[in-house]
Tab-separated table of C-alpha atoms in Angstrom:
chain	number	residue	atom	x	y	z
A	217	MET	CA	3.825	-36.326	27.232
A	218	ASN	CA	4.036	-33.085	25.237
A	219	LYS	CA	1.313	-31.611	27.291
A	220	ARG	CA	3.064	-32.483	30.614
A	221	LEU	CA	6.258	-30.929	29.259
A	222	SER	CA	4.456	-27.716	28.254
A	223	ILE	CA	2.949	-27.506	31.680
A	224	SER	CA	6.439	-28.190	33.306
A	225	ILE	CA	8.098	-25.562	31.245
A	226	LEU	CA	5.358	-22.943	31.972
A	227	PHE	CA	5.602	-23.669	35.784
A	228	LEU	CA	9.373	-23.267	35.432
A	229	ILE	CA	9.153	-20.019	33.688
A	230	ILE	CA	6.663	-18.554	36.164
A	231	SER	CA	8.971	-19.681	38.991
A	232	SER	CA	12.024	-18.293	37.493
A	233	LEU	CA	10.363	-14.938	36.832
A	234	MET	CA	9.188	-14.773	40.476
A	235	ALA	CA	12.718	-15.569	41.781
A	236	TYR	CA	14.696	-13.360	39.428
A	237	GLY	CA	12.356	-10.845	37.963
A	238	GLN	CA	12.452	-8.010	40.470
A	239	GLN	CA	15.384	-5.582	40.889
A	240	ILE	CA	15.805	-2.816	43.370
A	241	THR	CA	18.114	0.146	42.974
A	242	PHE	CA	18.643	2.276	46.046
A	243	HIS	CA	19.982	5.850	45.945
A	244	LYS	CA	21.645	6.922	49.166
A	245	ASN	CA	21.675	10.557	50.360
A	246	VAL	CA	25.440	11.077	49.930
A	247	ASN	CA	25.511	14.640	51.475
A	248	TYR	CA	27.996	14.720	54.277
A	249	LYS	CA	25.468	15.980	56.668
A	250	ALA	CA	23.414	12.825	56.070
A	251	ASN	CA	26.324	10.746	57.263
A	252	LEU	CA	24.542	10.454	60.622
A	253	LEU	CA	22.391	7.787	58.979
A	254	VAL	CA	23.737	4.497	57.765
A	255	GLN	CA	21.730	3.626	54.640
A	256	ASN	CA	22.019	0.186	52.920
A	257	LEU	CA	20.158	-2.660	51.383
A	258	ASN	CA	20.726	-6.086	52.948
A	259	LYS	CA	22.691	-8.861	51.145
A	260	ASP	CA	19.560	-10.107	49.331
A	261	ARG	CA	18.616	-6.583	48.316
A	262	ASP	CA	15.024	-7.055	49.558
A	263	SER	CA	15.237	-5.038	52.751
A	264	LEU	CA	16.258	-1.497	53.584
A	265	PHE	CA	18.604	-1.126	56.622
A	266	LEU	CA	18.904	2.223	58.384
A	267	GLU	CA	20.928	3.034	61.529
A	268	SER	CA	21.299	6.396	63.297
A	269	LYS	CA	24.568	7.351	64.735
A	270	THR	CA	22.989	10.099	66.817
A	271	GLY	CA	19.367	10.124	67.918
A	272	GLU	CA	16.457	7.844	67.289
A	273	ILE	CA	14.790	7.216	63.931
A	274	SER	CA	11.227	8.177	64.789
A	275	GLN	CA	9.686	7.575	61.375
A	276	VAL	CA	10.275	6.235	57.757
A	277	VAL	CA	7.917	7.128	54.932
A	278	ILE	CA	8.084	5.415	51.524
A	279	PHE	CA	5.756	6.972	48.809
A	280	ASN	CA	5.118	7.817	45.272
A	281	ASP	CA	1.987	9.223	43.601
A	282	LYS	CA	0.153	5.787	43.831
A	283	PHE	CA	1.506	4.438	47.091
A	284	SER	CA	2.311	5.602	50.611
A	285	LYS	CA	3.287	3.779	53.724
A	286	LYS	CA	4.531	5.071	57.009
A	287	TYR	CA	6.662	3.115	59.548
A	288	ASP	CA	6.910	4.161	63.113
A	289	ILE	CA	10.355	3.208	64.325
A	290	ASP	CA	11.352	4.900	67.616
A	291	SER	CA	14.805	3.268	67.584
A	292	THR	CA	18.218	3.840	66.374
A	293	LYS	CA	17.821	0.951	63.827
A	294	ALA	CA	15.331	0.081	61.235
A	295	GLU	CA	14.953	-2.772	58.863
A	296	ILE	CA	12.100	-2.525	56.316
A	297	GLY	CA	11.084	-5.321	54.030
A	298	LEU	CA	10.714	-4.427	50.447
A	299	LYS	CA	9.412	-7.685	48.924
A	300	LYS	CA	5.736	-6.456	49.027
A	301	LEU	CA	6.569	-2.998	47.704
A	302	PRO	CA	4.953	-2.475	44.241
A	303	LEU	CA	7.068	-1.742	41.172
A	304	GLY	CA	7.925	1.871	40.628
A	305	ASN	CA	10.050	4.810	41.763
A	306	PHE	CA	9.752	5.931	45.398
A	307	ILE	CA	10.907	8.607	47.743
A	308	ILE	CA	12.165	7.591	51.134
A	309	GLN	CA	12.159	9.999	54.002
A	310	ALA	CA	13.624	9.141	57.381
A	311	LYS	CA	13.156	11.356	60.352
A	312	VAL	CA	16.105	11.475	62.652
A	313	ASP	CA	15.555	13.568	65.687
A	314	THR	CA	13.964	16.731	64.059
A	315	LYS	CA	15.702	16.275	60.608
A	316	TRP	CA	14.460	14.631	57.507
A	317	ILE	CA	16.793	12.662	55.230
A	318	ILE	CA	15.738	11.982	51.762
A	319	MET	CA	16.674	8.967	49.725
A	320	ALA	CA	15.293	7.157	46.654
A	321	LEU	CA	14.437	3.742	45.488
A	322	GLU	CA	13.572	2.140	42.200
A	323	LYS	CA	11.830	-1.214	41.995
A	324	THR	CA	11.724	-2.678	38.527
A	325	TYR	CA	10.972	-5.845	36.703
A	326	ASN	CA	14.209	-7.218	35.491
A	327	THR	CA	12.990	-9.044	32.379
A	328	LYS	CA	16.478	-9.326	30.898
A	329	THR	CA	17.857	-11.137	33.890
A	330	ALA	CA	14.751	-13.374	34.082
A	331	VAL	CA	14.916	-14.444	30.406
A	332	SER	CA	18.742	-14.938	30.527
A	333	ASP	CA	18.390	-17.269	33.499
A	334	LEU	CA	15.649	-19.190	31.736
A	335	LYS	CA	17.680	-19.561	28.610
A	336	THR	CA	20.653	-20.935	30.629
A	337	SER	CA	18.399	-23.248	32.615
A	338	PHE	CA	16.766	-24.807	29.592
A	339	THR	CA	19.976	-24.996	27.550
A	340	SER	CA	21.531	-27.033	30.358
A	341	LYS	CA	18.657	-29.492	30.149
A	342	GLN	CA	18.746	-29.582	26.403
A	343	HIS	CA	15.262	-28.377	26.036
A	344	THR	CA	14.103	-26.177	23.084
A	345	ILE	CA	11.353	-23.686	23.856
A	346	LYS	CA	9.184	-22.343	21.096
A	347	ASN	CA	6.148	-20.007	21.280
A	348	THR	CA	6.294	-19.659	24.977
A	349	GLY	CA	4.744	-16.154	24.712
A	350	PHE	CA	7.879	-14.428	26.292
A	351	ASN	CA	9.366	-12.060	23.659
A	352	HIS	CA	11.944	-9.762	25.147
A	353	LYS	CA	13.109	-7.121	22.809
A	354	THR	CA	16.348	-5.190	23.328
A	355	ASN	CA	16.826	-2.500	20.665
A	356	ASN	CA	20.572	-1.774	20.466
A	357	ASN	CA	20.206	0.360	17.318
A	358	ASN	CA	19.491	4.096	17.262
A	359	LEU	CA	19.684	4.353	21.006
A	360	SER	CA	18.916	7.869	22.385
A	361	TYR	CA	21.073	9.306	25.166
A	362	TYR	CA	20.409	12.078	27.600
A	363	TRP	CA	22.505	13.900	30.129
A	364	VAL	CA	20.869	14.171	33.587
A	365	VAL	CA	21.884	16.733	36.102
A	366	TYR	CA	20.114	16.195	39.568
A	367	GLN	CA	20.674	18.297	42.632
A	368	ILE	CA	19.204	17.583	45.998
A	369	ASN	CA	18.679	20.716	48.160
A	370	SER	CA	17.695	20.255	51.915
A	371	SER	CA	18.518	21.635	55.355
A	372	PHE	CA	21.541	19.373	55.218
A	373	GLY	CA	22.934	21.242	52.200
A	374	SER	CA	23.082	20.259	48.566
A	375	THR	CA	24.600	17.478	46.553
A	376	LYS	CA	24.737	17.185	42.752
A	377	SER	CA	24.970	14.136	40.536
A	378	MET	CA	25.376	13.951	36.747
A	379	ARG	CA	25.005	10.863	34.479
A	380	LEU	CA	24.185	9.557	31.065
A	381	VAL	CA	20.896	7.736	30.733
A	382	TYR	CA	18.858	6.006	28.031
A	383	LYS	CA	15.652	7.602	26.637
A	384	ASP	CA	13.368	5.033	28.380
A	385	GLU	CA	14.575	6.214	31.854
A	386	ILE	CA	13.494	9.820	31.272
A	387	PRO	CA	9.704	9.531	32.030
A	388	ASP	CA	10.482	7.948	35.405
A	389	LEU	CA	13.093	10.618	36.315
A	390	ILE	CA	10.626	13.378	35.334
A	391	LYS	CA	7.837	11.789	37.282
A	392	LYS	CA	10.051	11.383	40.405
A	393	ASN	CA	11.155	15.020	40.260
A	394	LYS	CA	7.548	16.304	39.915
A	395	LEU	CA	6.687	14.167	42.936
A	396	GLU	CA	9.589	15.569	45.010
A	397	LEU	CA	8.601	19.158	44.197
A	398	LYS	CA	5.212	18.533	45.830
A	399	SER	CA	6.884	17.607	49.200
A	400	ASN	CA	8.210	19.955	51.629
A	401	THR	CA	11.528	18.158	51.858
A	402	GLY	CA	12.103	17.954	48.101
A	403	LYS	CA	10.485	21.145	46.809
A	404	ASN	CA	13.824	22.781	46.146
A	405	ASN	CA	15.362	19.838	44.258
A	406	LYS	CA	16.483	20.548	40.717
A	407	LEU	CA	16.629	18.393	37.584
A	408	LEU	CA	17.976	19.237	34.183
A	409	ILE	CA	17.813	16.870	31.181
A	410	TYR	CA	19.699	17.416	27.853
A	411	GLU	CA	19.236	15.440	24.723
A	412	ILE	CA	22.673	14.079	23.343
A	413	TYR	CA	23.317	13.751	19.651
A	414	ASP	CA	26.990	12.536	19.741
A	415	LYS	CA	27.640	10.479	22.847
A	416	SER	CA	31.352	10.039	22.330
A	417	GLN	CA	32.154	13.759	21.712
A	418	PHE	CA	29.848	14.925	24.457
A	419	MET	CA	31.301	12.535	27.135
A	420	ASN	CA	34.903	13.395	26.022
A	421	LYS	CA	34.269	17.085	26.495
A	422	GLN	CA	32.145	16.610	29.651
A	423	PHE	CA	34.929	14.595	31.364
A	424	ARG	CA	37.361	17.375	30.750
A	425	ASN	CA	35.055	20.114	31.850
A	426	PRO	CA	32.143	19.168	34.272
A	427	GLY	CA	30.520	22.349	33.316
A	428	PHE	CA	30.554	21.754	29.605
A	429	TYR	CA	26.796	20.988	29.421
A	430	LYS	CA	26.028	24.609	30.330
A	431	SER	CA	28.968	26.414	28.867
A	432	VAL	CA	27.992	26.554	25.224
A	433	GLU	CA	25.146	28.360	23.320
A	434	GLN	CA	25.018	26.078	20.193
A	435	THR	CA	26.666	22.865	19.115
A	436	SER	CA	25.893	19.750	17.026
A	437	ILE	CA	26.937	17.570	19.925
A	438	PHE	CA	23.808	18.023	22.063
A	439	ASN	CA	20.684	20.214	22.357
A	440	THR	CA	21.758	23.052	24.537
A	441	GLU	CA	18.025	23.898	25.287
A	442	PRO	CA	17.106	21.463	28.116
A	443	PHE	CA	14.678	18.698	27.288
A	444	TYR	CA	13.257	19.135	30.808
A	445	ILE	CA	13.778	21.728	33.573
A	446	SER	CA	12.272	21.348	36.995
A	447	LYS	CA	10.100	24.350	38.063
A	448	SER	CA	12.671	25.138	40.829
A	449	GLU	CA	15.442	25.495	38.245
A	450	GLN	CA	13.615	27.456	35.557
A	451	ARG	CA	14.335	30.777	37.058
A	452	ASN	CA	17.998	30.001	37.607
A	453	ILE	CA	19.105	28.504	34.369
A	454	THR	CA	21.465	30.652	32.203
A	455	LYS	CA	23.913	30.136	29.417
A	456	THR	CA	27.323	31.647	29.665
């Protein structure tokens, strides 16, 4: 009986992880010149939907340093399934008429969601699971924060975004930027990353002054020397 229960529990764990374990984050191109292309994920967040308001979408390319796939569209609408896309960070390039529109997508394994769902499921069935082999650690102590400034520069113009991220997000951001710099469409993109020492003080000052991160020479709030500077930005960065 115990052996059957163990097998049933293992099967349920695997099924739950397959159902809930993948998460897709899609980053639209928000530049106003890219408004000619509707960019969305479907309701289930497992397909990319694109629709051109002007000419045809001739091609869509999804790639990173380990994966590349090209889709010939030749239509004003495109729906691309993402279920079989491997985990990782990807650049998406859609060609509308003669113009390329750049987007980004991150596909990750959402362990927190999967384990949370499993816990709820087993609690409702009054099962106690021990030694299942699934140990999800979330370290909420001594978290390191970084301020990320990302600018997309293309023939459509430029758009800048700034946000606070955890340390474990930094390698993927740098990897993505280095990949962009190798492409013709993303070679002028810029990425700056600063290490934050005092999140509360930094965010308070940054909200009041969007240029705070580059306006001081020395402070105990954050490291004014960037942790990372993309090659396209190195010749332009200055302190005022």
